[in-house]
mmCIF file of C-alpha atoms in Angstrom:
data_model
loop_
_atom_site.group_PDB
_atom_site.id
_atom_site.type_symbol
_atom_site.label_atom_id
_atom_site.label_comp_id
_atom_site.label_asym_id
_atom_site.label_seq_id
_atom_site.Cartn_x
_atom_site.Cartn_y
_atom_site.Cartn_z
ATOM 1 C CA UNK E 266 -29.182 29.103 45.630
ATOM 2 C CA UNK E 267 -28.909 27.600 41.848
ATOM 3 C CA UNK E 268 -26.092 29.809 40.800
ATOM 4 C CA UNK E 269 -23.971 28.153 38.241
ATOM 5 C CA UNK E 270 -20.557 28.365 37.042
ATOM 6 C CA UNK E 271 -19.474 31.657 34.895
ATOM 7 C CA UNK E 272 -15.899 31.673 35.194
ATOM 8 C CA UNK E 273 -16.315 35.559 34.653
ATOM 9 C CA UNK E 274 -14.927 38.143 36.341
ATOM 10 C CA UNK E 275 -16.818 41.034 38.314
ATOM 11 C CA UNK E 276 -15.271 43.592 39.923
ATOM 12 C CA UNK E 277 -17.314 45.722 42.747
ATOM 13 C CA UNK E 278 -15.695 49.092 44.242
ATOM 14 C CA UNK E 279 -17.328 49.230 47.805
ATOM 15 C CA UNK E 280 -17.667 52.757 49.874
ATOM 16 C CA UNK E 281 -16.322 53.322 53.157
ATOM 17 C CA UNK E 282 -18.269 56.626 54.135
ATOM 18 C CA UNK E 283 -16.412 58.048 57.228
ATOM 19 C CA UNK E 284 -13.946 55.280 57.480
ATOM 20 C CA UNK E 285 -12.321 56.211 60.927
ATOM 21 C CA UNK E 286 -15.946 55.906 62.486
ATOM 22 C CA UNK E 287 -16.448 52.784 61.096
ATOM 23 C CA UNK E 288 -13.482 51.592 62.831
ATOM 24 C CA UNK E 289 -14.612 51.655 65.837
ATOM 25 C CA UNK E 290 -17.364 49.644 65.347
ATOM 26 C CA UNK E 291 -16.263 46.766 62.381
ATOM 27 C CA UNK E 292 -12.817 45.303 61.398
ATOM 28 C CA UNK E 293 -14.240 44.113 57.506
ATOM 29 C CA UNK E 294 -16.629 44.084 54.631
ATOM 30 C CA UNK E 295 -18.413 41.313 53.453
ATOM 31 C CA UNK E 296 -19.939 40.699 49.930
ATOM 32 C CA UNK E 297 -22.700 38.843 48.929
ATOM 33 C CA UNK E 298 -24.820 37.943 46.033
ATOM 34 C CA UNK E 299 -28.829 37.283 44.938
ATOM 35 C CA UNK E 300 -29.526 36.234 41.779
ATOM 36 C CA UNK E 301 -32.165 38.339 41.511
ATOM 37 C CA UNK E 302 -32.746 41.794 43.391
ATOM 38 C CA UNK E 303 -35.358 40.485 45.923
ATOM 39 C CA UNK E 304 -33.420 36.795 45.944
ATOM 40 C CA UNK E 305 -32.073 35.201 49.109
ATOM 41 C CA UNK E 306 -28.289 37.198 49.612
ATOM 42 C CA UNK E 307 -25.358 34.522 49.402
ATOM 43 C CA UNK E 308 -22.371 35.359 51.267
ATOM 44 C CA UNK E 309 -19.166 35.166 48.899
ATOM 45 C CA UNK E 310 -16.808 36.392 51.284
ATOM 46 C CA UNK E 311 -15.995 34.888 55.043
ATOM 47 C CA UNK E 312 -13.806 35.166 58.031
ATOM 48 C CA UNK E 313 -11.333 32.893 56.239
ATOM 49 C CA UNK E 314 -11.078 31.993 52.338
ATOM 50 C CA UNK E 315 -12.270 28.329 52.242
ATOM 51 C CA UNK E 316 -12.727 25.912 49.537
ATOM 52 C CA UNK E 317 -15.802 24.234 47.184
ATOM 53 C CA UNK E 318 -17.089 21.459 49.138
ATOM 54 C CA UNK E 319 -19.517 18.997 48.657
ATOM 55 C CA UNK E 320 -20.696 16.275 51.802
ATOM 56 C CA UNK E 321 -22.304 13.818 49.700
ATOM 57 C CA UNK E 322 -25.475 12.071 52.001
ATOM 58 C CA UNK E 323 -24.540 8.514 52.674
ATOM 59 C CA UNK E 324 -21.977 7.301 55.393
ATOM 60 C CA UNK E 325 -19.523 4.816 53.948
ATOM 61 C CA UNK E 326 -18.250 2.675 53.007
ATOM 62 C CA UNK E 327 -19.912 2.136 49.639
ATOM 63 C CA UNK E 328 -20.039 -0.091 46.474
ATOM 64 C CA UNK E 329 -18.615 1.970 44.400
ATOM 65 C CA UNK E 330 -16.116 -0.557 42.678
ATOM 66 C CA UNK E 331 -16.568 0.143 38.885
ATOM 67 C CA UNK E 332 -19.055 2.855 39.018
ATOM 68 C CA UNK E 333 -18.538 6.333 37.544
ATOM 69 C CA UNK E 334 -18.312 10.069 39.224
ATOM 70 C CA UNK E 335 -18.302 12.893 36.745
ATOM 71 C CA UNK E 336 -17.362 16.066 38.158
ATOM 72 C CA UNK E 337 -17.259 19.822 36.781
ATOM 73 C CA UNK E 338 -13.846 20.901 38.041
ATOM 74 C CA UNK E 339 -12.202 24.897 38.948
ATOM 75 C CA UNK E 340 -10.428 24.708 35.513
ATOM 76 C CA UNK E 341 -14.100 24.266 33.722
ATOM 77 C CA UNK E 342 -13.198 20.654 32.870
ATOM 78 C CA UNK E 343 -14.659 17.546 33.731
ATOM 79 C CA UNK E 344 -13.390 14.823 35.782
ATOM 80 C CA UNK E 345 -15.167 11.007 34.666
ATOM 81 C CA UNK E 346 -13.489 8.308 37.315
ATOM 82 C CA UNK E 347 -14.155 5.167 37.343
ATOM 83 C CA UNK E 348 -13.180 3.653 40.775
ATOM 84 C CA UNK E 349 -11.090 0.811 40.817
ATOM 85 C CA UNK E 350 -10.555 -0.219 44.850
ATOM 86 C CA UNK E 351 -12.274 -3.348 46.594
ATOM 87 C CA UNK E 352 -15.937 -2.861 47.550
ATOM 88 C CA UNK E 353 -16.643 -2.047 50.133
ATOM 89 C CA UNK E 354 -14.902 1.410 49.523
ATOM 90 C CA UNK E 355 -14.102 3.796 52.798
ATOM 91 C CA UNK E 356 -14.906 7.209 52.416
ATOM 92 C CA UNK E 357 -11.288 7.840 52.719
ATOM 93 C CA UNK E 358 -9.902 5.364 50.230
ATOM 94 C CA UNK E 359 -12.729 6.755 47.783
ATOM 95 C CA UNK E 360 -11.491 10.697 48.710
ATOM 96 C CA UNK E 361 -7.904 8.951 47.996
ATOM 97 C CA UNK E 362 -8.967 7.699 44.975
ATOM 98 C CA UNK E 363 -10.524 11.248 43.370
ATOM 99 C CA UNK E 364 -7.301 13.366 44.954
ATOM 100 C CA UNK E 365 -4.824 11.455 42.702
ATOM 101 C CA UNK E 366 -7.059 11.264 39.558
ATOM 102 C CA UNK E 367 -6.883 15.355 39.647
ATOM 103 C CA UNK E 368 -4.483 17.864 41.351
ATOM 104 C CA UNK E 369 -7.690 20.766 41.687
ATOM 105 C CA UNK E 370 -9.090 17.841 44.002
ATOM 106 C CA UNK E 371 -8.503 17.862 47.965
ATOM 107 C CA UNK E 372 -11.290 15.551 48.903
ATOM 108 C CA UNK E 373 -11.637 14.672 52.613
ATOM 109 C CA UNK E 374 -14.490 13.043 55.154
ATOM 110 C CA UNK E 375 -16.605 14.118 57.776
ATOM 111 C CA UNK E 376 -17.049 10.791 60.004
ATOM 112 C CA UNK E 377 -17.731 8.199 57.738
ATOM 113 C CA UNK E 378 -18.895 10.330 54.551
ATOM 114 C CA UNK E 379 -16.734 11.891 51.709
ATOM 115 C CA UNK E 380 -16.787 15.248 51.087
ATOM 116 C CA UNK E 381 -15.413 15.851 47.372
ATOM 117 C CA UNK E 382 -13.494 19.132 48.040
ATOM 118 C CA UNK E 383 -11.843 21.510 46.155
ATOM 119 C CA UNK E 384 -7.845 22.012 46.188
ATOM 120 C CA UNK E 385 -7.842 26.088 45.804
ATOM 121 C CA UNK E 386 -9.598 28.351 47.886
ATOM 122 C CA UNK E 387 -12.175 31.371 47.118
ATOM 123 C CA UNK E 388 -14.813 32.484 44.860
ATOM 124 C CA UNK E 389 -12.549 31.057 41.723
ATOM 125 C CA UNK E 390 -13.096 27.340 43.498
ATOM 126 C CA UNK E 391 -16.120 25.740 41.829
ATOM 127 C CA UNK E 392 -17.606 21.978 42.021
ATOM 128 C CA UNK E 393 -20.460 20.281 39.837
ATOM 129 C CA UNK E 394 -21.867 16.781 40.330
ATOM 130 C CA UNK E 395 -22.062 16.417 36.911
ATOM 131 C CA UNK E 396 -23.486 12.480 37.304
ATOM 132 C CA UNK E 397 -22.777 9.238 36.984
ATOM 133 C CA UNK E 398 -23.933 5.656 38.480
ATOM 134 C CA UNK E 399 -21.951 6.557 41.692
ATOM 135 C CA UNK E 400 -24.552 9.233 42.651
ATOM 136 C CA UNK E 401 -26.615 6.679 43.815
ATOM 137 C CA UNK E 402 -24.399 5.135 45.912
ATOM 138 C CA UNK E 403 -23.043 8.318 47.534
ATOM 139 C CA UNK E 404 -26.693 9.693 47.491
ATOM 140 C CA UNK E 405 -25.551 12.930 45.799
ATOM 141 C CA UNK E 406 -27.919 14.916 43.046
ATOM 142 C CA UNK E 407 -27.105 15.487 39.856
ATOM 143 C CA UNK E 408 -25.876 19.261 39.577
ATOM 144 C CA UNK E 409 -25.313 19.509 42.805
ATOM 145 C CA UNK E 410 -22.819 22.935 43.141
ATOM 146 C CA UNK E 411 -20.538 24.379 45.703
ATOM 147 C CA UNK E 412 -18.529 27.637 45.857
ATOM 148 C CA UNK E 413 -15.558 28.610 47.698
ATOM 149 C CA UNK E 414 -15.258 32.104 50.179
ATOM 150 C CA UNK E 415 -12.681 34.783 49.655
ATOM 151 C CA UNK E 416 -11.542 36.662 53.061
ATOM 152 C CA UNK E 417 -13.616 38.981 54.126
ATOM 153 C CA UNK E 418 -11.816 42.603 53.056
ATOM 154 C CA UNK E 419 -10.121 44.488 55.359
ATOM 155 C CA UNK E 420 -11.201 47.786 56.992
ATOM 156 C CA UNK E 421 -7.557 50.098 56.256
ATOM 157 C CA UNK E 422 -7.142 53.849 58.428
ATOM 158 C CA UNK E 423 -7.785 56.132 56.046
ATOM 159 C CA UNK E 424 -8.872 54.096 52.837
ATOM 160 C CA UNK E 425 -12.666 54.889 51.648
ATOM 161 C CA UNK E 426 -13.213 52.571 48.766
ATOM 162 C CA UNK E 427 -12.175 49.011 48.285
ATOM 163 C CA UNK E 428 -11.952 46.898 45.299
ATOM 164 C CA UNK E 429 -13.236 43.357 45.199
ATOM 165 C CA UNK E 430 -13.125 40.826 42.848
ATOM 166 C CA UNK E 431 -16.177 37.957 42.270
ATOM 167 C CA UNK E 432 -14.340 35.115 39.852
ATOM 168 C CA UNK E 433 -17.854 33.222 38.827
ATOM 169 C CA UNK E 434 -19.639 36.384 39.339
ATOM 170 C CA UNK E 435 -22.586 37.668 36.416
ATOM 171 C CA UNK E 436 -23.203 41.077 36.048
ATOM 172 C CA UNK E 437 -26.432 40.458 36.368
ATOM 173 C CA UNK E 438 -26.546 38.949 39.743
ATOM 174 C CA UNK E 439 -27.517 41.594 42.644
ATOM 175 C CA UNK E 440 -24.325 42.282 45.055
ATOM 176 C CA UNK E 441 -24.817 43.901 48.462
ATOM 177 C CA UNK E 442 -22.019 44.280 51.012
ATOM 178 C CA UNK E 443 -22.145 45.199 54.893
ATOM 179 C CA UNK E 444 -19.875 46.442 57.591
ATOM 180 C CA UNK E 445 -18.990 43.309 60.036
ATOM 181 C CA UNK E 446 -16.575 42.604 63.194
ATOM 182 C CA UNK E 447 -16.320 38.884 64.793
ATOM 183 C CA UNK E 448 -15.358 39.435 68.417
ATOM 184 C CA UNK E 449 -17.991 41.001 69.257
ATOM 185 C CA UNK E 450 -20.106 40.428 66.670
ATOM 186 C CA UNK E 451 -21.470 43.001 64.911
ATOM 187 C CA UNK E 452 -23.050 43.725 61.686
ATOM 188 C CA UNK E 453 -24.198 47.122 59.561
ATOM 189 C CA UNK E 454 -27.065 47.213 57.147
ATOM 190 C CA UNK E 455 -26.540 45.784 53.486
ATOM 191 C CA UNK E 456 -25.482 48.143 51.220
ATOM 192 C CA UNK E 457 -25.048 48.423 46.999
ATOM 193 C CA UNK E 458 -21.524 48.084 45.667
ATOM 194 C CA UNK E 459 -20.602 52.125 44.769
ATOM 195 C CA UNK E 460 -19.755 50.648 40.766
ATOM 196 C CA UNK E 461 -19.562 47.811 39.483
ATOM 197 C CA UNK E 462 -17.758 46.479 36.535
ATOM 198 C CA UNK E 463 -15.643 43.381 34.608
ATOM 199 C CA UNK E 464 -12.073 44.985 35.385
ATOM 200 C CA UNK E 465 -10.392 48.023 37.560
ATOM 201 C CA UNK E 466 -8.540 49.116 35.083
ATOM 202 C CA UNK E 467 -7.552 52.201 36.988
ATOM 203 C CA UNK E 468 -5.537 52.290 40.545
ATOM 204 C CA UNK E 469 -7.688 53.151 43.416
ATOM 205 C CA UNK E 470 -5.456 55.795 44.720
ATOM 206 C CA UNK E 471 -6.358 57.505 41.290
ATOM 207 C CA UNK E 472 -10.162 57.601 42.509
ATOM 208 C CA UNK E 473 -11.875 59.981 44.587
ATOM 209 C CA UNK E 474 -15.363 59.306 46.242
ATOM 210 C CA UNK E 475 -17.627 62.591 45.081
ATOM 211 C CA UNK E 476 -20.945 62.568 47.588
ATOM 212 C CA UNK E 477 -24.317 64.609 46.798
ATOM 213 C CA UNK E 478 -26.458 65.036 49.996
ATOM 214 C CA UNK E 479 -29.970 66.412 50.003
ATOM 215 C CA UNK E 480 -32.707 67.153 51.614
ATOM 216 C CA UNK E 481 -36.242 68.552 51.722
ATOM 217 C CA UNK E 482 -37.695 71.466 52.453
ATOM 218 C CA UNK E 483 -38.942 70.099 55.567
ATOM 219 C CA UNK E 484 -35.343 68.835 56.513
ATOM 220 C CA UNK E 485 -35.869 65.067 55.601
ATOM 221 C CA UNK E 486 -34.209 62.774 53.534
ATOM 222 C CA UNK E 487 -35.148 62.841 50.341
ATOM 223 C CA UNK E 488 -34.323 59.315 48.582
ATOM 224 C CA UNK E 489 -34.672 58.357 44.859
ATOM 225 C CA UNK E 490 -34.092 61.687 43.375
ATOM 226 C CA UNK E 491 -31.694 60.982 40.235
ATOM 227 C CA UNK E 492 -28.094 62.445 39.891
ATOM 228 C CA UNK E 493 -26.634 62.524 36.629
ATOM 229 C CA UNK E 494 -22.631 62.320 35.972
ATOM 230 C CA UNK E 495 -20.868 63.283 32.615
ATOM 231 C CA UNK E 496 -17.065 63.673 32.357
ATOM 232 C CA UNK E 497 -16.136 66.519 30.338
ATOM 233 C CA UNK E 498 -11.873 65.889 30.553
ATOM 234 C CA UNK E 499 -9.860 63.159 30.726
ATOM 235 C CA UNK E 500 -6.643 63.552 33.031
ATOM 236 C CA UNK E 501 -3.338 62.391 31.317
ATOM 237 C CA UNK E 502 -2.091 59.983 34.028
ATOM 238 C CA UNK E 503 -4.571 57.032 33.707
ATOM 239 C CA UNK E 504 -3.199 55.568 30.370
ATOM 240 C CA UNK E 505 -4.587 57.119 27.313
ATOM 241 C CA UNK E 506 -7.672 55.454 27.892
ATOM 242 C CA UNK E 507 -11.291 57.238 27.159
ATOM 243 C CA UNK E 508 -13.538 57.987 29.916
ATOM 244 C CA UNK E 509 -16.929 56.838 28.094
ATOM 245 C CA UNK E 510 -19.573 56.110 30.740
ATOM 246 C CA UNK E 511 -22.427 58.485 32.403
ATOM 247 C CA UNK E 512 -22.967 57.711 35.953
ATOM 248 C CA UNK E 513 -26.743 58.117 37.404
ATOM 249 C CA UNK E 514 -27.495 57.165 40.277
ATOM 250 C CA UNK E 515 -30.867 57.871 42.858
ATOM 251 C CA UNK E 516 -29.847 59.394 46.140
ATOM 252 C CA UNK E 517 -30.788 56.498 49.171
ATOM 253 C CA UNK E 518 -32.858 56.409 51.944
ATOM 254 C CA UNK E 519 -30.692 58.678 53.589
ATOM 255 C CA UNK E 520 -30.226 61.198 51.554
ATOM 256 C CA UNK E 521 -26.921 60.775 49.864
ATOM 257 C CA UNK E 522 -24.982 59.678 46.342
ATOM 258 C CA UNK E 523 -21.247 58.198 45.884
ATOM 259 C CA UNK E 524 -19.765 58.402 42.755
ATOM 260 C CA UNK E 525 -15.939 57.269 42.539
ATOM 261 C CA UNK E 526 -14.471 59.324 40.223
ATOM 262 C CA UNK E 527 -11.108 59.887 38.392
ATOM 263 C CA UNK E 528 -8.987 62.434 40.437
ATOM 264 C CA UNK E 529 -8.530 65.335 37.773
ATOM 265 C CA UNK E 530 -11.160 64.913 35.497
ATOM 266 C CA UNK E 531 -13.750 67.450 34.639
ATOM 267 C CA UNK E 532 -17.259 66.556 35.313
ATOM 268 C CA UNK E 533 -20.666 68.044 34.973
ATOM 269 C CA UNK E 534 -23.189 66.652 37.143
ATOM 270 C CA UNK E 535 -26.754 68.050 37.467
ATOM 271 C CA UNK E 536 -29.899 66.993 40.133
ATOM 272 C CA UNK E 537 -33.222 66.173 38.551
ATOM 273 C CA UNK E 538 -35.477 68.661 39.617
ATOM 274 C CA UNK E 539 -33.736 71.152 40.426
ATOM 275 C CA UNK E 540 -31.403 73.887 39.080
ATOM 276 C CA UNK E 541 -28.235 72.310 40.655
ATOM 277 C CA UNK E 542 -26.135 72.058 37.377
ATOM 278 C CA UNK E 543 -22.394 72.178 37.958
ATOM 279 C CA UNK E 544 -19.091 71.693 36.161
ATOM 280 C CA UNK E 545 -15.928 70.731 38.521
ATOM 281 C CA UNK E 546 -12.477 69.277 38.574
ATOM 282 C CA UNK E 547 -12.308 66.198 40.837
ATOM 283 C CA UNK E 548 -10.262 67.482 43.523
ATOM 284 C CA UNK E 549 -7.409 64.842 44.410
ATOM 285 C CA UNK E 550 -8.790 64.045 48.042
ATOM 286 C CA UNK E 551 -10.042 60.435 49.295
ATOM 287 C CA UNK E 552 -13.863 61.659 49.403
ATOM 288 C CA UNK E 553 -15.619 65.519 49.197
ATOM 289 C CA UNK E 554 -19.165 66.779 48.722
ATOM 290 C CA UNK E 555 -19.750 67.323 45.096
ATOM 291 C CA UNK E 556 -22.074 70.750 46.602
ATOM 292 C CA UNK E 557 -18.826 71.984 47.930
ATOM 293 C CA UNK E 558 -18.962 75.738 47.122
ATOM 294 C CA UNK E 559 -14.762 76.015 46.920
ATOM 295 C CA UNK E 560 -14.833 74.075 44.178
ATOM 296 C CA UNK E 561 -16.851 77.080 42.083
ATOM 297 C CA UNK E 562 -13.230 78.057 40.795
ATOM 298 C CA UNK E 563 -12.933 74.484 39.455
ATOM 299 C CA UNK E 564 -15.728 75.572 37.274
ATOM 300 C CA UNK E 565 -14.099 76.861 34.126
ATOM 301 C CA UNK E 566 -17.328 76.182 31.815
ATOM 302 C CA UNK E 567 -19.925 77.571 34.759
ATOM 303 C CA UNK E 568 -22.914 79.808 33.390
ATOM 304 C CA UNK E 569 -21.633 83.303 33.234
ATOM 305 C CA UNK E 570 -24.673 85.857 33.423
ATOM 306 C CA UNK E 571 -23.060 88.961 31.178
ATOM 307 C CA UNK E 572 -23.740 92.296 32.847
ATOM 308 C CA UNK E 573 -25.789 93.882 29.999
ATOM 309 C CA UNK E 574 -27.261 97.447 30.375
ATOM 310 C CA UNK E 575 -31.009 97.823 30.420
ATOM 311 C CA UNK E 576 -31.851 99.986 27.092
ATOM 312 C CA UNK E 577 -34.025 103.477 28.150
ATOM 313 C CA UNK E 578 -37.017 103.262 27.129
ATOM 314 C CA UNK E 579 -38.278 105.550 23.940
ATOM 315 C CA UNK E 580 -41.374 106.724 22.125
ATOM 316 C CA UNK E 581 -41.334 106.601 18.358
#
């Protein structure tokens, strides 16, 4: 998939929409990643966390005495061994051989072939061929690069948006996540993470999930129409820090916007094209419709129409 190595940190907050339905058909979420937004998806996340592993192409054992293996390790550092034992070298004296020259190493094999093999598990586990005269003998490329899986995130009663956390993620790399259950398997449609970010620097129980629905006159979905999110207050429990960012987002193919949202703040929100311009606190509930009409007395900066008196008309 040529991703590389970032080492940086992006965080995703993934939507549940009707949680206890979704129950009954999936157990998890899993994330995955394009580089691009039409690019080939990468899964990130699996059943289990597993670890950055590399099955180089030749079966042992190899000539390998006195030949070099540079390797990118987890840390961002790079491995050059030399390898000392007798040719010819067994996969598993050669795995030996790389697991005491680093402690981020667990190499293996897989019949008679080495697998170079990360210690630590999930998307923070990274491996590089970085090159050497042993390629040849192995008959591994130069550059060749593995990742590691986190778990797949569990589906909780009651809990409508999930945090997860891609450790050689890029911000500009295109995340999608579905719905999934193993036994039987089943799998939803990919959807787009609900925000995305570098950090969650606010507890999820402090976010709400605010949903516009529309629809058109005709009583179809009406996708790609832009909703636009300013916050007007910031709510004292969430550390002094400033709430900077306008959210706009296009309604999907169904019909329907998530924004999470800081329980207690003030927003303003509007819907291109039409008059739908609104002011409300964001009520401390897991999810609500943003249309609500009981929110109205949330709305202390609503238009006010003032009931002026029609002057008689008069002939000068």
């Amino acid at each position: 998939m040529n991703f590389e190595p970032t080492r940086e940190r992006v965080n995703l907050l993934l939507y549940a929409a009707d949680v206890a339905t979704l129950l009954t058909q999936y157990t998890h979420i899993e994330v995955s990643r394009a580089l691009t937004a039409d690019g080939i998806l990468e899964a990130v996340t699996a059943w289990t966390a597993s670890k950055a592993a590399i099955t180089v192409g030749n079966e042992g054992p190899y000539l390998l005495n006195g030949t070099v293996l540079e390797l990118e390790l987890p840390d961002g550092s790079t491995l050059s061994y030399v390898f000392t034992g007798p040719n010819p070298i067994t996969a598993a004296a050669a795995a030996a051989e790389l697991n005491l020259a680093s402690p981020l190493l667990d190499c293996t094999t897989s019949g008679n072939k080495l697998v170079l093999r990360t210690l630590g598990t999930g998307s923070g586990a990274v491996l590089v061929v970085k090159g050497g005269d042993a390629c040849h003998f192995l008959d591994v490329a130069y550059l060749t690069t593995a990742f590691g899986q986190d778990a797949n995130v569990d589906l909780v009663t009651g809990q409508v948006l999930y945090s997860y956390a891609d450790l050689n993620g890029d911000l500009g790399y295109t995340y999608r996540y579905r719905f999934v259950k193993q036994t039987p398997p089943a799998q939803s449609i990919y959807l787009g993470p609900t925000a995305i970010g570098q950090d969650v620097t606010v507890a999820l129980n402090l976010l709400a999930v605010g949903k516009v629905k529309a629809t058109s006159l005709q009583g179809l979905s009406q996708p790609n129409v832009e909703v636009h999110v300013t916050n007007r207050y910031v709510p004292p429990d969430i550390g002094g820090q400033l709430i900077i960012n306008d959210q706009v987002k296009k309604l999907d193919a169904s019909g329907i916007a998530a924004f999470p949202l800081i329980k207690g703040s003030k927003v303003e929100f509007y819907v291109s094209g039409t008059p739908n311009h609104r002011t409300i606190t964001v009520p401390n509930v897991a999810e609500f419709d943003m249309l609500d009409p009981t929110l109205v007395a949330d709305d202390p900066w609503g238009i006010v129409v003032p009931p002026y008196t029609a002057l008689p008309r008069t002939t000068l």
